[in-house]
Coordinates of C-alpha atoms and ligand atoms in Angstrom, one line a residue:
X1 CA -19.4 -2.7 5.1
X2 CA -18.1 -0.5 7.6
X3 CA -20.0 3.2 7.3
X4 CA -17.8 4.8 10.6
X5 CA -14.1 5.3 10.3
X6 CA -13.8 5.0 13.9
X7 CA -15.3 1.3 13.9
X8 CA -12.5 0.5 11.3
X9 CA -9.6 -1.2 12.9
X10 CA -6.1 -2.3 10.3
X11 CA -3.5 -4.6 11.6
X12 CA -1.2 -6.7 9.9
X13 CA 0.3 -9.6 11.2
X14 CA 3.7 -11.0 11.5
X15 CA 4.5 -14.4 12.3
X16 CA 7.3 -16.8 11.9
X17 CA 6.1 -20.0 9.7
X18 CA 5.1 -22.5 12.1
X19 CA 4.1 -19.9 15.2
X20 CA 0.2 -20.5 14.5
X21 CA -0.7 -18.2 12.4
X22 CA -3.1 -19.9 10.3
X23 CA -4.4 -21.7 13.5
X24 CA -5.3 -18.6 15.0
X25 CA -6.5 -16.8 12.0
X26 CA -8.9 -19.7 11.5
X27 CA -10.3 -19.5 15.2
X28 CA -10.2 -15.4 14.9
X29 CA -13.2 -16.1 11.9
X30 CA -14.9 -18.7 13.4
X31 CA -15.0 -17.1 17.2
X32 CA -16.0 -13.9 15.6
X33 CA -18.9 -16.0 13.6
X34 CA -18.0 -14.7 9.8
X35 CA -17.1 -17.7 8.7
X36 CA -20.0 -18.8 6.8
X37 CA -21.1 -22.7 7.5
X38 CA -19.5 -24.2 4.3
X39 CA -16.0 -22.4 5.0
X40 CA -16.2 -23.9 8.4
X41 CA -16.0 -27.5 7.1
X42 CA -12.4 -26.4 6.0
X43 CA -9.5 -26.6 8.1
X44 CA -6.5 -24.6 8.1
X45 CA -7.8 -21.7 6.0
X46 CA -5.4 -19.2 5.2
X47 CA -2.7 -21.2 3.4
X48 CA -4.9 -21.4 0.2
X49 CA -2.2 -20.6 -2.0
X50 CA -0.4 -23.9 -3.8
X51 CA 2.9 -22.6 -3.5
X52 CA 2.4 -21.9 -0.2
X53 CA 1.6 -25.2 0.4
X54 CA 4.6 -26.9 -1.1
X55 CA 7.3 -25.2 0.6
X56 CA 5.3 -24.0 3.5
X57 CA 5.7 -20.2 4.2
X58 CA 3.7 -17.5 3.2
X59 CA 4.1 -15.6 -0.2
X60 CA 1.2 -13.9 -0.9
X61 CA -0.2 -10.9 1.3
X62 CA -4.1 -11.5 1.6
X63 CA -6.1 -9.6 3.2
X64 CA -8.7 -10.9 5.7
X65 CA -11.6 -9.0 7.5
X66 CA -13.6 -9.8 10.7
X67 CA -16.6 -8.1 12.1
X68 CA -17.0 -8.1 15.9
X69 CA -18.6 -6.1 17.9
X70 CA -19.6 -3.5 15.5
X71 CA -15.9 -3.0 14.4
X72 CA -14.5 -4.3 11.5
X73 CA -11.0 -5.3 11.9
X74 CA -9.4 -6.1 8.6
X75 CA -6.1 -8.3 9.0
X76 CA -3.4 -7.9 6.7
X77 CA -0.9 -10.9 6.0
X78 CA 2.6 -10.5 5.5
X79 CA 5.0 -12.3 4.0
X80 CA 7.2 -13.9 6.4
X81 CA 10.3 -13.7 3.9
X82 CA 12.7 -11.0 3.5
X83 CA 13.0 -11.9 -0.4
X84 CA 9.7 -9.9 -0.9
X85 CA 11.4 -6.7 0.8
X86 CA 8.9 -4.0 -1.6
X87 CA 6.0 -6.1 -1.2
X88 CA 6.2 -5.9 2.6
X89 CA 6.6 -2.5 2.9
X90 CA 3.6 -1.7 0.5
X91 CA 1.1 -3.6 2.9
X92 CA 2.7 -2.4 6.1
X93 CA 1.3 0.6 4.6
X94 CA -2.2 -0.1 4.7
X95 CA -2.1 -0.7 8.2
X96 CA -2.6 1.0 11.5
X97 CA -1.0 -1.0 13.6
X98 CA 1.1 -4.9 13.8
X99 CA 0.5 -8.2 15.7
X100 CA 3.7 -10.1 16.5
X101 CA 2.8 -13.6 17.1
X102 CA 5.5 -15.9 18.6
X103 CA 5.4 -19.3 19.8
X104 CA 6.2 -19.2 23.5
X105 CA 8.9 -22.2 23.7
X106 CA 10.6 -20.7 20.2
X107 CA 10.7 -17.1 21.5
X108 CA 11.2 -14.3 18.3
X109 CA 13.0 -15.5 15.3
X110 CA 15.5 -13.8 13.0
X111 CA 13.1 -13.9 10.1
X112 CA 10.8 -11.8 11.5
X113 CA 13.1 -9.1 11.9
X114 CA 12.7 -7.6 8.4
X115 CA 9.3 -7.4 8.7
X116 CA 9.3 -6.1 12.2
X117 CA 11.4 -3.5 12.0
X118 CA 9.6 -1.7 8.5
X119 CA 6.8 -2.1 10.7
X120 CA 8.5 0.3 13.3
X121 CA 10.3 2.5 11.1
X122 CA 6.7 3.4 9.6
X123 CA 5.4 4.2 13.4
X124 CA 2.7 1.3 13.7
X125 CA 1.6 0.0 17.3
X126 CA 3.0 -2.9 17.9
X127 CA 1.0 -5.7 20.2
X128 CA 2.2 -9.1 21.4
X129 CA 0.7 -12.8 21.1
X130 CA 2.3 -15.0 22.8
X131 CA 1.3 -18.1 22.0
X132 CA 1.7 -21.9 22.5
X133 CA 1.8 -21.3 26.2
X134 CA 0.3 -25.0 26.5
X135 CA 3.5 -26.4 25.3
X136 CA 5.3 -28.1 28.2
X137 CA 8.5 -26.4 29.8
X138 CA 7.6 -23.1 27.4
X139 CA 9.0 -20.1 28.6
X140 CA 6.2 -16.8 27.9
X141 CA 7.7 -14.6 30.1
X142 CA 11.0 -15.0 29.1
X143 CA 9.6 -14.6 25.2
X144 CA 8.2 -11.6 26.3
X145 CA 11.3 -10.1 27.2
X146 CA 13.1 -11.2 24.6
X147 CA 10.1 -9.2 22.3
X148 CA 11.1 -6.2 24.5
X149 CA 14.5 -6.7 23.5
X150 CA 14.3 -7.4 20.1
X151 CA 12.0 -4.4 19.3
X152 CA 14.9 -1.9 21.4
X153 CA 17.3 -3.4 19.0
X154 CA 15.0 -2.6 16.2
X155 CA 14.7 1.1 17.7
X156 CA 11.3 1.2 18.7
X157 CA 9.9 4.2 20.4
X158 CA 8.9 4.9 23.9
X159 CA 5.5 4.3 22.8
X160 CA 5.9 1.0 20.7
X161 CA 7.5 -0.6 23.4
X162 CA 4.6 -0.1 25.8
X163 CA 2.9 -2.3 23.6
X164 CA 0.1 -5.0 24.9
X165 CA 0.7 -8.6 25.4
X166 CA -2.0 -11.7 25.5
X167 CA -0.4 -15.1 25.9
X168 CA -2.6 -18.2 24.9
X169 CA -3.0 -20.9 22.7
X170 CA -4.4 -20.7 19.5
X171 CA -5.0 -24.7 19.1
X172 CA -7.0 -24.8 22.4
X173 CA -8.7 -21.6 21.6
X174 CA -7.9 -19.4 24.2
X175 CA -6.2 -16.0 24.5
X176 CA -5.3 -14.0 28.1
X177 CA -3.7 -11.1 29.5
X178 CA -2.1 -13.8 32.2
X179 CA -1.1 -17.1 30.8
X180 CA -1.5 -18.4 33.9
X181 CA -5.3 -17.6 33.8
X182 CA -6.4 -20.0 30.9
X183 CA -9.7 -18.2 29.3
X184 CA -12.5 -19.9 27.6
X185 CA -11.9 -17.7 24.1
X186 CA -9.8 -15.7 22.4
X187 CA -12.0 -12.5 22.9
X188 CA -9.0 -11.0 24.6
X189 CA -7.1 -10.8 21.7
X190 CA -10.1 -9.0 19.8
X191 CA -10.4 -6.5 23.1
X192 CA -6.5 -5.8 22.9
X193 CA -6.7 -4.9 18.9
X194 CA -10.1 -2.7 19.6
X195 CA -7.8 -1.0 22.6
X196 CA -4.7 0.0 21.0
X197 CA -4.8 0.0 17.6
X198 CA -6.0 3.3 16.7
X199 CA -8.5 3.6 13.9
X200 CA -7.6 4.8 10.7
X201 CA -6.2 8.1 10.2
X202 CA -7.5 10.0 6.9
X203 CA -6.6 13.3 5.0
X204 CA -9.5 16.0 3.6
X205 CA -10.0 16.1 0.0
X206 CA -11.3 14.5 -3.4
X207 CA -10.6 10.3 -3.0
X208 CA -7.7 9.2 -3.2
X209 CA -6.2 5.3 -2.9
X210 CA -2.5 3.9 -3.3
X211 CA -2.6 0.4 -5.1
X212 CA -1.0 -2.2 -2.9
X213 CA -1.7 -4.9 -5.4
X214 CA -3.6 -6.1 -7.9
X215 CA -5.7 -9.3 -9.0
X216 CA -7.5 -10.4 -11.9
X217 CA -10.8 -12.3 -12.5
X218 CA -11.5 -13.4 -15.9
X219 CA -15.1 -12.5 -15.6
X220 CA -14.5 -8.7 -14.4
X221 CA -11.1 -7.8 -15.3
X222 CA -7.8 -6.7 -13.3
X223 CA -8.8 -5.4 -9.7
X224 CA -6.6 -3.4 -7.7
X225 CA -6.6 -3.6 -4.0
X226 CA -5.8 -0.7 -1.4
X227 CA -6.3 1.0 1.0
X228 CA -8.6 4.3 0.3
X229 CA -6.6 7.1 2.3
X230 CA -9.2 9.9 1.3
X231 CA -12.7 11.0 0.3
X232 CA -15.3 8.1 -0.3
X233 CA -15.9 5.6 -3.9
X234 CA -18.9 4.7 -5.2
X235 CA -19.2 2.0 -7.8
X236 CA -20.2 3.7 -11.4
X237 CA -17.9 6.2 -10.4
X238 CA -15.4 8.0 -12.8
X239 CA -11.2 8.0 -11.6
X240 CA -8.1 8.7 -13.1
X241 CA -5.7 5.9 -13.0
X242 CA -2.0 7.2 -12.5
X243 CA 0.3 5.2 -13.8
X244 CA 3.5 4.2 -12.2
X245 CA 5.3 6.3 -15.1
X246 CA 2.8 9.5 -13.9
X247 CA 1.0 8.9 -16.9
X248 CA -3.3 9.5 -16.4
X249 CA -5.6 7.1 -17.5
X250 CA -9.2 8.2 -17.6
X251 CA -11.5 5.1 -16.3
X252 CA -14.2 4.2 -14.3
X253 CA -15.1 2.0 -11.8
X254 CA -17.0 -1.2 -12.8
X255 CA -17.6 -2.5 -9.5
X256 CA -16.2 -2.0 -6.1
X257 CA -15.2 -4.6 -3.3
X258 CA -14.7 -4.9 0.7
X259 CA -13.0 -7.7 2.5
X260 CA -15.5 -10.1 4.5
X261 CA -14.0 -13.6 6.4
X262 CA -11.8 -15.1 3.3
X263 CA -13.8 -13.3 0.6
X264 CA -14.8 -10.3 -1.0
X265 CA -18.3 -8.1 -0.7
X266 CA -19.5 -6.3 -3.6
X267 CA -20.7 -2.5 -2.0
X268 CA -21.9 0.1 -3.3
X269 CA -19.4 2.6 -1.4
X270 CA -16.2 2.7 0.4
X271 CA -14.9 5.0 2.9
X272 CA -12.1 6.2 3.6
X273 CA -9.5 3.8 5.9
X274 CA -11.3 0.9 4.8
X275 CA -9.1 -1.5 3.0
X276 CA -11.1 -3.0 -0.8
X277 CA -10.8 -3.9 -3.8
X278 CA -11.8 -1.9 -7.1
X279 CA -12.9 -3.5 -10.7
Ligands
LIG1 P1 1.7 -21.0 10.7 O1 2.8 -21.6 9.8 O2 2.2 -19.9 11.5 O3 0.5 -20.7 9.9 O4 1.3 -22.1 11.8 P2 0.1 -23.1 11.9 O5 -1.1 -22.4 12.3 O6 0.1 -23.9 10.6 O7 0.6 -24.0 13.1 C1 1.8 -24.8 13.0 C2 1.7 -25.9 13.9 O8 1.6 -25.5 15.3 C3 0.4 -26.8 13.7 O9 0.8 -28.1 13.9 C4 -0.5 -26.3 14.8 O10 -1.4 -27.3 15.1 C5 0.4 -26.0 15.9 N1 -0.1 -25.0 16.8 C6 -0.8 -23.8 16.5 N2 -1.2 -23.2 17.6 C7 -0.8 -24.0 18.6 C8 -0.9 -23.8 20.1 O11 -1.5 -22.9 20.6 N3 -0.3 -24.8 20.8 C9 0.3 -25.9 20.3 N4 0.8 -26.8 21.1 N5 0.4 -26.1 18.9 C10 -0.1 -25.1 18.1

């Protein structure tokens, strides 16, 4: 549970289907060690959703959370369709900044246009994986430029199109500024996120948290999941519930959750910029 807003770090990450997304999210947990033994048995971990499975593409935002170094980076998935237009733009918003991730013989895809350019238009730091680089006759620095290119077209700013690059590939575990210069982890990757992303911005004032999307457990109960943009909750705590309508229902929290590896935490308080889940 992270107690400094500083050490709080929240990217979301963008990816065409097939670029090695759920490869490197896997080798993110395991390199990072919060993957707990039994979950390392698993492959392939993200895609746990059935649908997903079936027609191969990600549906369902989830939210993710590693702990390294004393920062807790919480990773935010996207849906890598442009059919879920409000959805994307409701967890864009809990985020700080975006990882692109392209393969490095494909080179950015059409599909991740959509995403990519909400991700701009709300002012979020873009940075780069290129990945794949082992692939024969792949091409990362002409991927990179076509990133460039692609985030100009999309009207990024001065600022988002500084952005930080690693090239490396996810299956051999490796990340580096140079693809050339083949590391022995992806630990680069993690210093690049720590680097530029900037840590969470919050206002002053009584708590306050914008639903992103909620979830239901027939033990507890619905749970809504957010980001907490001000003040701090404690579990026992009383809230009003504002309805999309604006009408105010008086409630009170039964339990409160933060994102660890693939599951929840249940904490007794959450802090501003942190990203959990409420019962
Ligand atoms: P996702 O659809 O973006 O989640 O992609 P996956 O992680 O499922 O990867 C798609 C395919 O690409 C799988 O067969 C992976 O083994 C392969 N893959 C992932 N990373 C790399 C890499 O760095 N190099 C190579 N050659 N293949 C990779």
């Amino acid at each position: 549970m992270a107690t400094d807003i500083k050490k709080i770090r929240n990217i979301a990450i963008i990816a065409h289907v097939d670029h090695g997304k759920t490869t490197l999210l896997d080798k993110l947990l395991r390199d990072s060690g919060t993957l707990k033994a039994s979950e390392m048995a698993q492959e392939r971990i993200m895609d746990s959703n059935e649908i997903e499975k079936e027609r191969g593409i990600t549906i369902l935002a989830k939210n993710t959370s590693l702990t390294w170094n004393g920062y807790q980076i919480n990773i935010i998935d996207t849906p890598g369709h442009a059919d879920f237009g409000g959805e994307v733009e409701r967890v864009l918003n809990m985020a700080d900044g975006v990882c692109l991730l392209v393969d490095a013989f494909e080179g950015p895809m059409p599909q991740t246009r959509f995403v990519l350019q909400k991700a701009i238009d709300l002012g979020l730091k873009p940075c780069v994986v290129i990945n794949k680089v082992d692939k024969e006759n792949c091409t990362p620095e002409e991927v990179h430029e076509k990133v460039f290119d692609l985030m100009f077209e999309l009207g990024a700013e001065e600022w988002q199109l500084d952005f930080p690059t690693v090239y490396g590939s996810a299956k051999n575990n490796w990340m580096s500024d140079d693809f050339r210069n083949q590391t022995e982890n992806i630990e680069p990757l993690l210093d690049m996120v720590l680097a530029h992303v900037p840590a969470p911005k919050v206002s002053e004032g009584t708590p306050q948290m914008l639903i992103t999307s909620l979830d239901f457990s027939s033990f507890t109960g619905r749970i809504a999941i957010g980001r907490l943009e001000r003040g701090i909750l404690k579990e026992g705590m009383p809230i009003s519930l504002v309805k999309r309508d604006g009408t105010i229902m008086k409630s009170r929290i039964k339990e409160l959750h933060t994102f660890e590896g693939l599951g929840r935490k249940k904490v007794q308080e959450v802090i501003a910029g942190d990203i959990c889940a409420i019962v």
